[in-house]
Amino acid sequence: MQVYNYKVWKSPVSDNPPKFKREPAEHRREALIKATLSLIAEKGVQAATVRAIAARADVSQGMIRHYFSSKEELITAAYEHHMDRLTDLTSASADADSGAPAARLAAFVVGSLTPPVVDAGSVSLWAGFLTKVHDDMQMRDSHERTYYNFRNRLEALIAAVLEEAGQPATPQKLRHLAIACNAVIDGLWLEGGILSGAFAPDELPEIGIRSVGAILGMNLKKAGQQR
Amino acid sequence: MQVYNYKVWKSPVSDNPPKFKREPAEHRREALIKATLSLIAEKGVQAATVRAIAARADVSQGMIRHYFSSKEELITAAYEHHMDRLTDLTSASADADSGAPAARLAAFVVGSLTPPVVDAGSVSLWAGFLTKVHDDMQMRDSHERTYYNFRNRLEALIAAVLEEAGQPATPQKLRHLAIACNAVIDGLWLEGGILSGAFAPDELPEIGIRSVGAILGMNLKKAGQQR
DNA sequence: CTTGTAATTATACACTTGCATGATTACGAA
DNA sequence: TTCGTAATCATGCAAGTGTATAATTACAAG
């Protein structure tokens, strides 16, 4: 049974084909992380075994312990990579919009509720990791960090919107609004990823904008369209 | 190394202590399910091994295959048990309130966002199972069933509230409102369970009621208090 | 061309996993 | 009491797990 399928390439002299290639460390780490993520997204954490990861990354299983001090460390690195990618994607959609605060908030919401952020694999990954957040301290820290990062970004957008509308809120009120809006987005993102077929293409962003607008007491939809 | 600790009780004749006791089948199934749930809640799905479950239920590991056709079937049964318990708990808080529709909806929201529904173990359990929802078809069906069960209940409460307020909504509008309110509740429930210490005791229900009210365009808080 | 050395592979080990099987044992029926 | 049988236990097995270690091998410096 051939398990490994190490990459083959042409040798300068064809009669002595090298059996593997030395790659820069960052390349290898990235390949291992991507292999881990795709495995977890497809078949869950329990499928991300040392051998399966190595096979998917086209390397021998020894590489994992060569580039990470343990398999757990690889899992954690993969989690951070995934979450960073998610926040980058949503932030990008808000930052791309240089219009009024309301428009930027709307873009942020829509970005969070459309592919590739809304995705079955993403949710599966997130849930798979969440299991470890419970007891692994490093994971717990990582989760809190990304959660607050997202919520604070949201809170800043909300503050700008309220200020522009001439309805500034107290810090506590602002905090509550951010928590609430964050919850709607999270909930919609979740079910959108799990029950992918249960919603029409633009249904989720639509509901998201309307709900966030309702919570803030204004019509984000119109504000978002007039850009 | 002593692994098992079978229950000991007094024998009618003390010189011949029986080594185990025959229990009704339903007792055993329930004990195995509870052992499974507590294990998953504490240390994640990967800790719910045949041996660990048996040890916690104070039986030999053979019992699992005796009462369930496979370990997977036990896991599924445990999932359904857990979800049924969650929906029962939230429904109970709404059904207990026989007041105005708005009060019942408020009770439903509050019940969903206070312990024991909001609980680290519950969320951990839910996330652990979610991993399996992705590929296991039976799990997928079970998830959809409980999800729609919860959302439909919510939708019925919302419909009653809107009707009483003289603002009946179209089916599509009603569906959107239910999805949105469901999302807020889910999101708040999630973070409340994960970051248990990050919220004040009554902060989550407070935010929940205010947000659901905002989405529906009314003040649920006052309506809930006047019972 | 040599040669050193770090990257990579190959293999082995101790342990855990779910499941199967046969040996016990409690307990109701006769 | 005796006895049958289903419930329960004890043990073993093959496959899979993460990790450790030694054997290869690419590749650049001299």
Coordinates of C-alpha atoms (C1' of nucleotides) in Angstrom, one line a residue:
Chain A
M1 CA 0.0 0.0 0.0
Q2 CA 1.6 3.2 -1.1
V3 CA 0.8 5.9 1.3
Y4 CA 3.1 8.7 0.4
N5 CA 3.2 10.4 -3.0
Y6 CA 6.2 12.7 -2.7
K7 CA 6.4 15.3 -5.4
V8 CA 8.3 14.3 -8.4
W9 CA 10.1 16.7 -10.7
K10 CA 12.6 16.5 -13.5
S11 CA 16.2 16.1 -12.5
P12 CA 18.9 17.8 -14.5
V13 CA 20.3 14.4 -15.3
S14 CA 17.5 12.0 -15.9
D15 CA 19.3 8.9 -14.7
N16 CA 19.5 10.0 -11.0
P17 CA 16.0 11.2 -10.0
P18 CA 16.1 12.9 -6.6
K19 CA 13.6 11.4 -4.2
F20 CA 12.5 14.6 -2.5
K21 CA 13.2 18.3 -2.6
R22 CA 14.3 20.7 0.1
E23 CA 11.8 23.5 0.5
P24 CA 12.0 26.7 2.5
A25 CA 10.7 26.2 6.0
E26 CA 7.8 28.7 5.6
H27 CA 6.6 26.8 2.6
R28 CA 6.5 23.5 4.5
R29 CA 4.8 25.0 7.5
E30 CA 2.1 26.5 5.2
A31 CA 1.6 23.3 3.3
L32 CA 1.1 21.4 6.5
I33 CA -1.3 24.0 7.9
K34 CA -3.3 23.9 4.7
A35 CA -3.4 20.2 4.6
T36 CA -4.6 20.2 8.2
L37 CA -7.4 22.7 7.5
S38 CA -8.7 20.9 4.5
L39 CA -8.8 17.7 6.4
I40 CA -10.6 19.1 9.4
A41 CA -13.1 20.9 7.2
E42 CA -13.9 17.7 5.3
K43 CA -13.9 15.1 7.9
G44 CA -13.6 16.8 11.3
V45 CA -10.8 17.0 13.7
Q46 CA -10.6 13.3 14.4
A47 CA -9.6 12.8 10.8
A48 CA -6.6 15.1 11.1
T49 CA -4.2 12.4 12.0
V50 CA -0.4 12.8 11.6
R51 CA -0.4 10.3 8.7
A52 CA -3.4 11.8 6.9
I53 CA -2.0 15.3 7.2
A54 CA 1.4 14.2 5.9
A55 CA -0.1 12.3 3.0
R56 CA -2.2 15.3 2.0
A57 CA 0.9 17.6 2.2
D58 CA 2.9 15.1 0.1
V59 CA 5.5 14.7 2.8
S60 CA 6.5 12.0 5.2
Q61 CA 4.9 12.1 8.7
G62 CA 8.2 13.0 10.3
M63 CA 7.9 16.5 8.9
I64 CA 5.2 17.4 11.4
R65 CA 7.4 16.9 14.4
H66 CA 10.2 18.5 12.5
Y67 CA 8.4 21.8 12.0
F68 CA 6.1 21.7 15.0
S69 CA 6.9 20.6 18.5
S70 CA 3.8 18.5 18.6
K71 CA 0.7 17.7 16.6
E72 CA -1.3 19.9 19.0
E73 CA 0.9 22.9 18.1
L74 CA 0.1 22.3 14.4
I75 CA -3.6 22.2 15.2
T76 CA -3.3 25.5 17.1
A77 CA -1.4 27.1 14.3
A78 CA -4.0 26.0 11.8
Y79 CA -6.7 27.5 14.0
E80 CA -5.1 30.8 14.2
H81 CA -4.4 30.8 10.5
H82 CA -8.1 30.1 9.8
M83 CA -9.4 32.7 12.1
D84 CA -7.0 35.3 10.9
R85 CA -8.1 34.6 7.3
L86 CA -11.8 35.0 8.3
T87 CA -11.3 38.3 10.0
D88 CA -9.1 39.5 7.1
L89 CA -11.9 38.7 4.7
T90 CA -14.6 40.5 6.6
S91 CA -12.4 43.5 7.4
A92 CA -11.5 43.8 3.7
S93 CA -15.1 44.3 2.7
A94 CA -15.5 47.1 5.2
D95 CA -12.2 48.8 4.4
A96 CA -12.9 48.7 0.7
D97 CA -15.9 50.9 1.2
S98 CA -14.7 54.5 1.8
G99 CA -18.2 56.0 1.9
A100 CA -20.3 57.0 4.8
P101 CA -20.1 55.1 8.1
A102 CA -23.4 53.5 7.5
A103 CA -22.2 52.2 4.2
R104 CA -19.1 50.8 5.7
L105 CA -21.0 49.0 8.4
A106 CA -23.4 47.6 5.8
A107 CA -20.4 46.3 3.8
F108 CA -19.0 44.7 6.9
V109 CA -22.2 42.9 7.6
V110 CA -22.6 41.8 4.0
G111 CA -19.0 40.6 3.8
S112 CA -19.5 38.5 6.9
L113 CA -22.6 36.9 5.5
T114 CA -21.6 36.0 2.0
P115 CA -19.1 33.4 0.7
P116 CA -16.3 32.7 1.1
V117 CA -16.8 33.7 4.7
V118 CA -20.1 31.8 4.9
D119 CA -19.0 28.3 4.0
A120 CA -19.7 24.8 5.3
G121 CA -16.1 24.1 5.6
S122 CA -15.4 27.2 7.6
V123 CA -18.1 26.5 10.1
S124 CA -17.1 22.9 10.4
L125 CA -13.5 24.0 11.1
W126 CA -14.7 26.6 13.6
A127 CA -16.8 24.0 15.4
G128 CA -14.1 21.4 15.4
F129 CA -11.7 23.8 17.0
L130 CA -14.2 25.0 19.5
T131 CA -14.0 21.6 21.2
K132 CA -10.4 22.4 22.1
V133 CA -11.1 25.9 23.2
H134 CA -12.7 24.5 26.2
D135 CA -9.6 23.0 27.9
D136 CA -6.6 24.1 25.9
M137 CA -5.5 27.5 27.4
Q138 CA -3.6 28.6 24.4
M139 CA -6.6 27.9 22.2
R140 CA -8.8 29.8 24.7
D141 CA -6.6 32.8 24.5
S142 CA -6.6 32.6 20.7
H143 CA -10.4 32.5 20.6
E144 CA -10.8 35.4 23.0
R145 CA -8.4 37.4 20.9
T146 CA -10.1 36.9 17.6
Y147 CA -13.6 37.3 19.2
Y148 CA -12.8 40.7 20.7
N149 CA -10.9 41.7 17.6
F150 CA -14.1 41.2 15.6
R151 CA -16.4 42.7 18.1
N152 CA -14.3 45.8 18.7
R153 CA -14.1 46.4 15.0
L154 CA -17.8 46.1 14.8
E155 CA -18.2 48.5 17.8
A156 CA -16.0 51.1 16.1
L157 CA -18.2 51.0 13.0
I158 CA -21.4 51.2 15.1
A159 CA -20.0 54.2 17.1
A160 CA -19.2 56.0 13.8
V161 CA -22.7 55.3 12.5
L162 CA -24.4 56.6 15.6
E163 CA -22.3 59.6 15.8
E164 CA -23.0 60.6 12.2
A165 CA -26.7 60.2 12.9
G166 CA -26.4 62.5 15.8
Q167 CA -27.3 59.8 18.3
P168 CA -24.1 59.1 20.2
A169 CA -24.4 56.3 22.8
T170 CA -22.8 55.8 26.2
P171 CA -20.0 53.3 26.4
Q172 CA -22.2 50.7 28.1
K173 CA -25.0 51.1 25.5
L174 CA -22.4 50.9 22.8
R175 CA -21.0 47.7 24.2
H176 CA -24.5 46.1 24.4
L177 CA -25.2 47.1 20.8
A178 CA -21.9 45.6 19.6
I179 CA -22.6 42.4 21.5
A180 CA -26.1 42.2 20.0
C181 CA -25.0 42.9 16.4
N182 CA -22.1 40.5 16.8
A183 CA -24.6 37.8 17.9
V184 CA -26.9 38.2 14.9
I185 CA -24.0 38.0 12.5
D186 CA -22.6 35.0 14.3
G187 CA -25.9 33.2 14.4
L188 CA -26.7 33.9 10.7
W189 CA -23.1 32.9 9.7
L190 CA -23.5 29.7 11.6
E191 CA -26.8 28.5 10.2
G192 CA -25.8 29.7 6.7
G193 CA -22.8 27.5 6.8
I194 CA -24.6 24.5 8.3
L195 CA -27.8 24.6 6.4
S196 CA -26.3 25.9 3.2
G197 CA -29.3 25.0 1.1
A198 CA -31.9 26.4 3.4
F199 CA -31.4 30.1 2.4
A200 CA -31.7 32.0 -0.8
P201 CA -28.4 33.5 -2.1
D202 CA -29.0 37.0 -0.9
E203 CA -31.3 36.2 2.0
L204 CA -28.7 36.1 4.7
P205 CA -27.1 39.5 4.0
E206 CA -30.5 41.0 3.6
I207 CA -31.7 39.7 7.0
G208 CA -28.4 40.7 8.5
I209 CA -28.5 44.3 7.3
R210 CA -32.2 44.7 8.3
S211 CA -31.6 43.2 11.7
V212 CA -28.5 45.2 12.6
G213 CA -30.3 48.3 11.3
A214 CA -33.2 47.5 13.6
I215 CA -31.0 47.0 16.6
L216 CA -29.3 50.4 16.0
G217 CA -32.7 52.1 15.3
M218 CA -32.1 53.1 11.7
N219 CA -32.4 51.9 8.1
L220 CA -29.0 50.6 7.1
K221 CA -30.3 49.3 3.8
K222 CA -30.9 52.7 2.2
A223 CA -27.7 54.0 3.7
G224 CA -25.8 51.1 2.2
Q225 CA -27.3 51.5 -1.3
Q226 CA -26.6 55.2 -1.7
R227 CA -22.9 54.8 -2.2
Chain B
M1 CA -4.6 -0.6 37.6
Q2 CA -8.3 -0.9 38.5
V3 CA -10.4 0.6 35.8
Y4 CA -13.9 -0.5 36.7
N5 CA -15.7 0.3 39.9
Y6 CA -18.9 -1.6 39.6
K7 CA -21.5 -0.6 42.0
V8 CA -21.6 -2.5 45.3
W9 CA -24.6 -2.9 47.4
K10 CA -25.6 -5.1 50.4
S11 CA -26.6 -8.6 49.7
P12 CA -29.4 -10.2 51.6
V13 CA -26.9 -12.8 52.8
S14 CA -23.7 -11.1 53.6
D15 CA -21.4 -14.0 52.8
N16 CA -22.1 -14.1 49.1
P17 CA -21.8 -10.5 47.7
P18 CA -23.1 -10.4 44.1
K19 CA -20.6 -8.8 41.8
F20 CA -23.1 -6.8 39.7
K21 CA -26.7 -6.1 39.5
R22 CA -29.2 -6.5 36.7
E23 CA -30.8 -3.2 35.8
P24 CA -33.8 -2.4 33.6
A25 CA -32.6 -1.7 30.1
E26 CA -33.9 1.9 30.1
H27 CA -31.8 2.6 33.2
R28 CA -28.7 1.3 31.6
R29 CA -29.2 3.2 28.3
E30 CA -29.8 6.4 30.3
A31 CA -26.7 5.8 32.4
L32 CA -24.6 5.3 29.3
I33 CA -26.0 8.4 27.6
K34 CA -25.4 10.6 30.7
A35 CA -21.9 9.3 31.0
T36 CA -21.3 10.1 27.4
L37 CA -22.7 13.6 27.7
S38 CA -20.7 14.5 30.8
L39 CA -17.5 13.2 29.2
I40 CA -18.0 15.2 25.9
A41 CA -19.0 18.3 27.9
E42 CA -15.8 18.1 30.0
K43 CA -13.1 16.9 27.6
G44 CA -14.6 16.9 24.1
V45 CA -15.8 14.2 21.8
Q46 CA -12.4 12.6 21.4
A47 CA -12.5 11.8 25.2
A48 CA -15.7 9.8 24.9
T49 CA -14.1 6.5 24.3
V50 CA -15.8 3.2 24.9
R51 CA -13.6 2.6 28.0
A52 CA -14.1 6.0 29.5
I53 CA -17.8 5.9 29.0
A54 CA -18.1 2.5 30.6
A55 CA -15.9 3.5 33.5
R56 CA -18.0 6.6 34.2
A57 CA -21.2 4.6 34.0
D58 CA -19.8 2.0 36.4
V59 CA -20.2 -0.9 33.9
S60 CA -17.9 -2.9 31.8
Q61 CA -17.2 -1.7 28.3
G62 CA -19.1 -4.6 26.8
M63 CA -22.4 -3.0 27.8
I64 CA -22.1 -0.3 25.2
R65 CA -22.3 -2.8 22.4
H66 CA -24.9 -4.7 24.3
Y67 CA -27.3 -1.8 24.4
F68 CA -26.2 0.1 21.3
S69 CA -25.3 -1.4 17.9
S70 CA -22.2 0.7 17.8
K71 CA -20.5 3.5 19.7
E72 CA -21.6 5.9 17.0
E73 CA -25.2 5.0 17.7
L74 CA -24.7 5.9 21.4
I75 CA -23.2 9.2 20.4
T76 CA -26.2 10.0 18.2
A77 CA -28.6 9.0 20.9
A78 CA -26.7 11.2 23.3
Y79 CA -26.9 14.1 20.9
E80 CA -30.7 13.8 20.5
H81 CA -31.1 13.5 24.3
H82 CA -29.1 16.7 24.8
M83 CA -30.9 18.7 22.2
D84 CA -34.3 17.5 23.3
R85 CA -33.4 18.6 26.8
L86 CA -32.4 22.0 25.6
T87 CA -35.6 22.6 23.7
D88 CA -37.6 21.3 26.6
L89 CA -36.0 23.7 28.9
T90 CA -36.6 26.8 26.7
S91 CA -40.1 25.7 25.8
A92 CA -40.9 25.3 29.5
S93 CA -40.1 28.9 30.3
A94 CA -42.4 30.1 27.5
D95 CA -45.2 27.7 28.3
A96 CA -45.1 28.6 32.0
D97 CA -46.0 32.1 31.1
S98 CA -49.7 32.2 30.3
G99 CA -49.8 36.0 29.9
A100 CA -49.9 38.2 26.8
P101 CA -48.0 37.0 23.7
A102 CA -45.3 39.5 24.3
A103 CA -44.7 38.2 27.8
R104 CA -44.5 34.7 26.5
L105 CA -42.0 35.6 23.9
A106 CA -39.9 37.5 26.5
A107 CA -40.0 34.5 28.7
F108 CA -38.8 32.3 25.8
V109 CA -35.9 34.6 25.1
V110 CA -34.9 34.9 28.8
G111 CA -35.2 31.1 29.2
S112 CA -32.8 30.6 26.3
L113 CA -30.3 33.0 27.7
T114 CA -30.0 32.0 31.3
P115 CA -28.6 28.9 32.9
P116 CA -28.9 26.0 32.7
V117 CA -29.5 26.5 29.0
V118 CA -26.5 28.9 28.8
D119 CA -23.7 26.7 30.0
A120 CA -20.2 26.0 29.0
G121 CA -20.8 22.2 28.9
S122 CA -23.8 22.6 26.7
V123 CA -22.0 24.7 24.1
S124 CA -19.1 22.3 24.2
L125 CA -21.4 19.4 23.6
W126 CA -23.2 21.2 20.8
A127 CA -20.0 22.1 19.1
G128 CA -18.6 18.6 19.5
F129 CA -21.6 17.1 17.9
L130 CA -21.7 19.7 15.1
T131 CA -18.5 18.2 13.8
K132 CA -20.4 15.0 13.0
V133 CA -23.4 16.8 11.5
H134 CA -21.3 17.5 8.5
D135 CA -20.9 13.9 7.2
D136 CA -23.3 11.7 9.2
M137 CA -26.6 11.9 7.5
Q138 CA -28.6 10.7 10.6
M139 CA -26.9 13.5 12.6
R140 CA -27.7 15.9 9.9
D141 CA -31.4 15.1 10.0
S142 CA -31.4 15.3 13.7
H143 CA -29.9 18.7 13.6
E144 CA -32.3 20.1 11.1
R145 CA -35.2 18.7 13.0
T146 CA -34.2 20.4 16.3
Y147 CA -33.2 23.6 14.5
Y148 CA -36.5 23.9 12.7
N149 CA -38.4 22.9 15.8
F150 CA -36.8 25.7 17.8
R151 CA -37.3 28.3 15.0
N152 CA -40.9 27.3 14.3
R153 CA -41.7 27.7 17.9
L154 CA -40.1 31.1 17.9
E155 CA -42.0 32.0 14.7
A156 CA -45.3 31.1 16.3
L157 CA -44.6 33.3 19.3
I158 CA -43.5 36.2 17.0
A159 CA -46.7 35.8 14.9
A160 CA -48.8 36.0 18.0
V161 CA -47.0 39.1 19.2
L162 CA -47.4 40.9 15.9
E163 CA -51.0 40.0 15.6
E164 CA -51.8 41.3 19.0
A165 CA -50.0 44.6 18.2
G166 CA -52.2 44.9 15.1
Q167 CA -49.2 44.5 12.8
P168 CA -49.6 41.1 11.1
A169 CA -46.8 40.2 8.8
T170 CA -46.6 38.3 5.5
P171 CA -45.3 34.7 5.7
Q172 CA -42.0 35.7 4.1
K173 CA -41.6 38.7 6.4
L174 CA -42.4 36.4 9.3
R175 CA -39.9 33.9 8.2
H176 CA -37.2 36.5 8.0
L177 CA -38.0 37.8 11.5
A178 CA -37.8 34.3 12.9
I179 CA -34.5 33.6 11.3
A180 CA -33.1 36.9 12.6
C181 CA -34.4 36.4 16.2
N182 CA -33.2 32.9 16.2
A183 CA -29.7 34.1 15.1
V184 CA -29.5 36.7 17.9
I185 CA -30.5 34.1 20.5
D186 CA -28.0 31.5 19.1
G187 CA -25.2 34.0 18.9
L188 CA -25.7 35.2 22.5
W189 CA -26.2 31.7 23.8
L190 CA -22.9 30.7 22.1
E191 CA -20.7 33.4 23.4
G192 CA -22.4 33.3 26.8
G193 CA -21.4 29.7 27.1
I194 CA -17.9 30.0 25.7
L195 CA -16.9 33.3 27.5
S196 CA -18.9 32.6 30.6
G197 CA -17.1 35.2 32.6
A198 CA -17.3 38.0 30.1
F199 CA -20.9 39.0 30.8
A200 CA -22.7 40.1 33.8
P201 CA -25.4 37.7 35.2
D202 CA -28.4 39.5 33.6
E203 CA -26.6 41.1 30.7
L204 CA -27.4 38.4 28.1
P205 CA -31.2 38.2 28.7
E206 CA -31.3 42.0 28.8
I207 CA -29.5 42.3 25.5
G208 CA -31.6 39.5 24.0
I209 CA -34.9 41.0 24.9
R210 CA -33.9 44.4 23.7
S211 CA -32.6 43.1 20.4
V212 CA -35.5 40.8 19.7
G213 CA -37.8 43.7 20.5
A214 CA -35.9 46.0 18.2
I215 CA -36.0 43.5 15.4
L216 CA -39.8 43.2 15.8
G217 CA -40.2 47.0 16.2
M218 CA -41.6 47.1 19.7
N219 CA -40.6 47.2 23.3
L220 CA -40.7 43.7 24.7
K221 CA -39.1 44.7 27.9
K222 CA -42.2 46.6 29.2
A223 CA -44.5 43.9 27.9
G224 CA -42.5 41.3 29.7
Q225 CA -42.5 43.1 33.0
Q226 CA -46.3 43.7 33.1
R227 CA -47.2 40.2 33.9
Chain C
dC1 C1' 34.7 17.1 -7.0
dT2 C1' 34.3 16.5 -1.8
dT3 C1' 32.2 16.8 2.2
dG4 C1' 29.4 18.5 6.1
dT5 C1' 25.0 19.0 7.7
dA6 C1' 20.4 19.9 7.9
dA7 C1' 16.2 18.4 5.7
dT8 C1' 13.7 14.4 4.7
dT9 C1' 12.4 9.7 4.8
dA10 C1' 11.8 5.2 6.9
dT11 C1' 10.8 2.3 10.6
dA12 C1' 9.8 1.0 15.1
dC13 C1' 7.6 1.4 19.6
dA14 C1' 4.3 1.9 23.2
dC15 C1' -0.2 3.0 23.7
dT16 C1' -5.2 3.6 22.6
dT17 C1' -9.0 2.6 19.9
dG18 C1' -13.6 0.0 18.7
dC19 C1' -15.2 -4.4 18.4
dA20 C1' -15.7 -9.6 19.1
dT21 C1' -15.9 -13.6 21.8
dG22 C1' -16.3 -16.7 25.5
dA23 C1' -16.6 -17.1 30.3
dT24 C1' -19.4 -15.7 34.5
dT25 C1' -23.4 -14.6 37.1
dA26 C1' -27.8 -12.8 38.8
dC27 C1' -32.4 -13.7 39.1
dG28 C1' -37.1 -15.0 37.7
dA29 C1' -39.8 -19.1 36.5
dA30 C1' -41.0 -23.8 37.3
Chain D
dT1 C1' -34.8 -25.4 45.6
dT2 C1' -33.1 -26.0 40.7
dC3 C1' -32.3 -24.4 36.3
dG4 C1' -32.3 -21.8 32.0
dT5 C1' -31.1 -17.7 30.0
dA6 C1' -30.3 -13.1 29.3
dA7 C1' -27.4 -9.7 31.4
dT8 C1' -22.9 -8.7 32.6
dC9 C1' -18.0 -9.2 32.8
dA10 C1' -13.2 -10.3 31.4
dT11 C1' -10.0 -10.8 27.9
dG12 C1' -8.0 -10.6 23.4
dC13 C1' -7.3 -8.7 18.8
dA14 C1' -6.3 -6.0 14.7
dA15 C1' -6.0 -1.5 13.3
dG16 C1' -4.7 3.1 14.2
dT17 C1' -2.6 6.8 17.2
dG18 C1' 1.4 10.2 18.3
dT19 C1' 6.2 10.2 19.0
dA20 C1' 11.1 8.8 19.0
dT21 C1' 15.1 7.6 16.5
dA22 C1' 18.2 6.0 13.0
dA23 C1' 19.1 5.8 8.2
dT24 C1' 19.0 8.4 3.8
dT25 C1' 19.7 12.2 0.8
dA26 C1' 19.7 16.9 -1.3
dC27 C1' 22.4 20.8 -1.7
dA28 C1' 25.5 24.4 -0.9
dA29 C1' 30.1 25.7 0.8
dG30 C1' 35.0 24.8 0.4

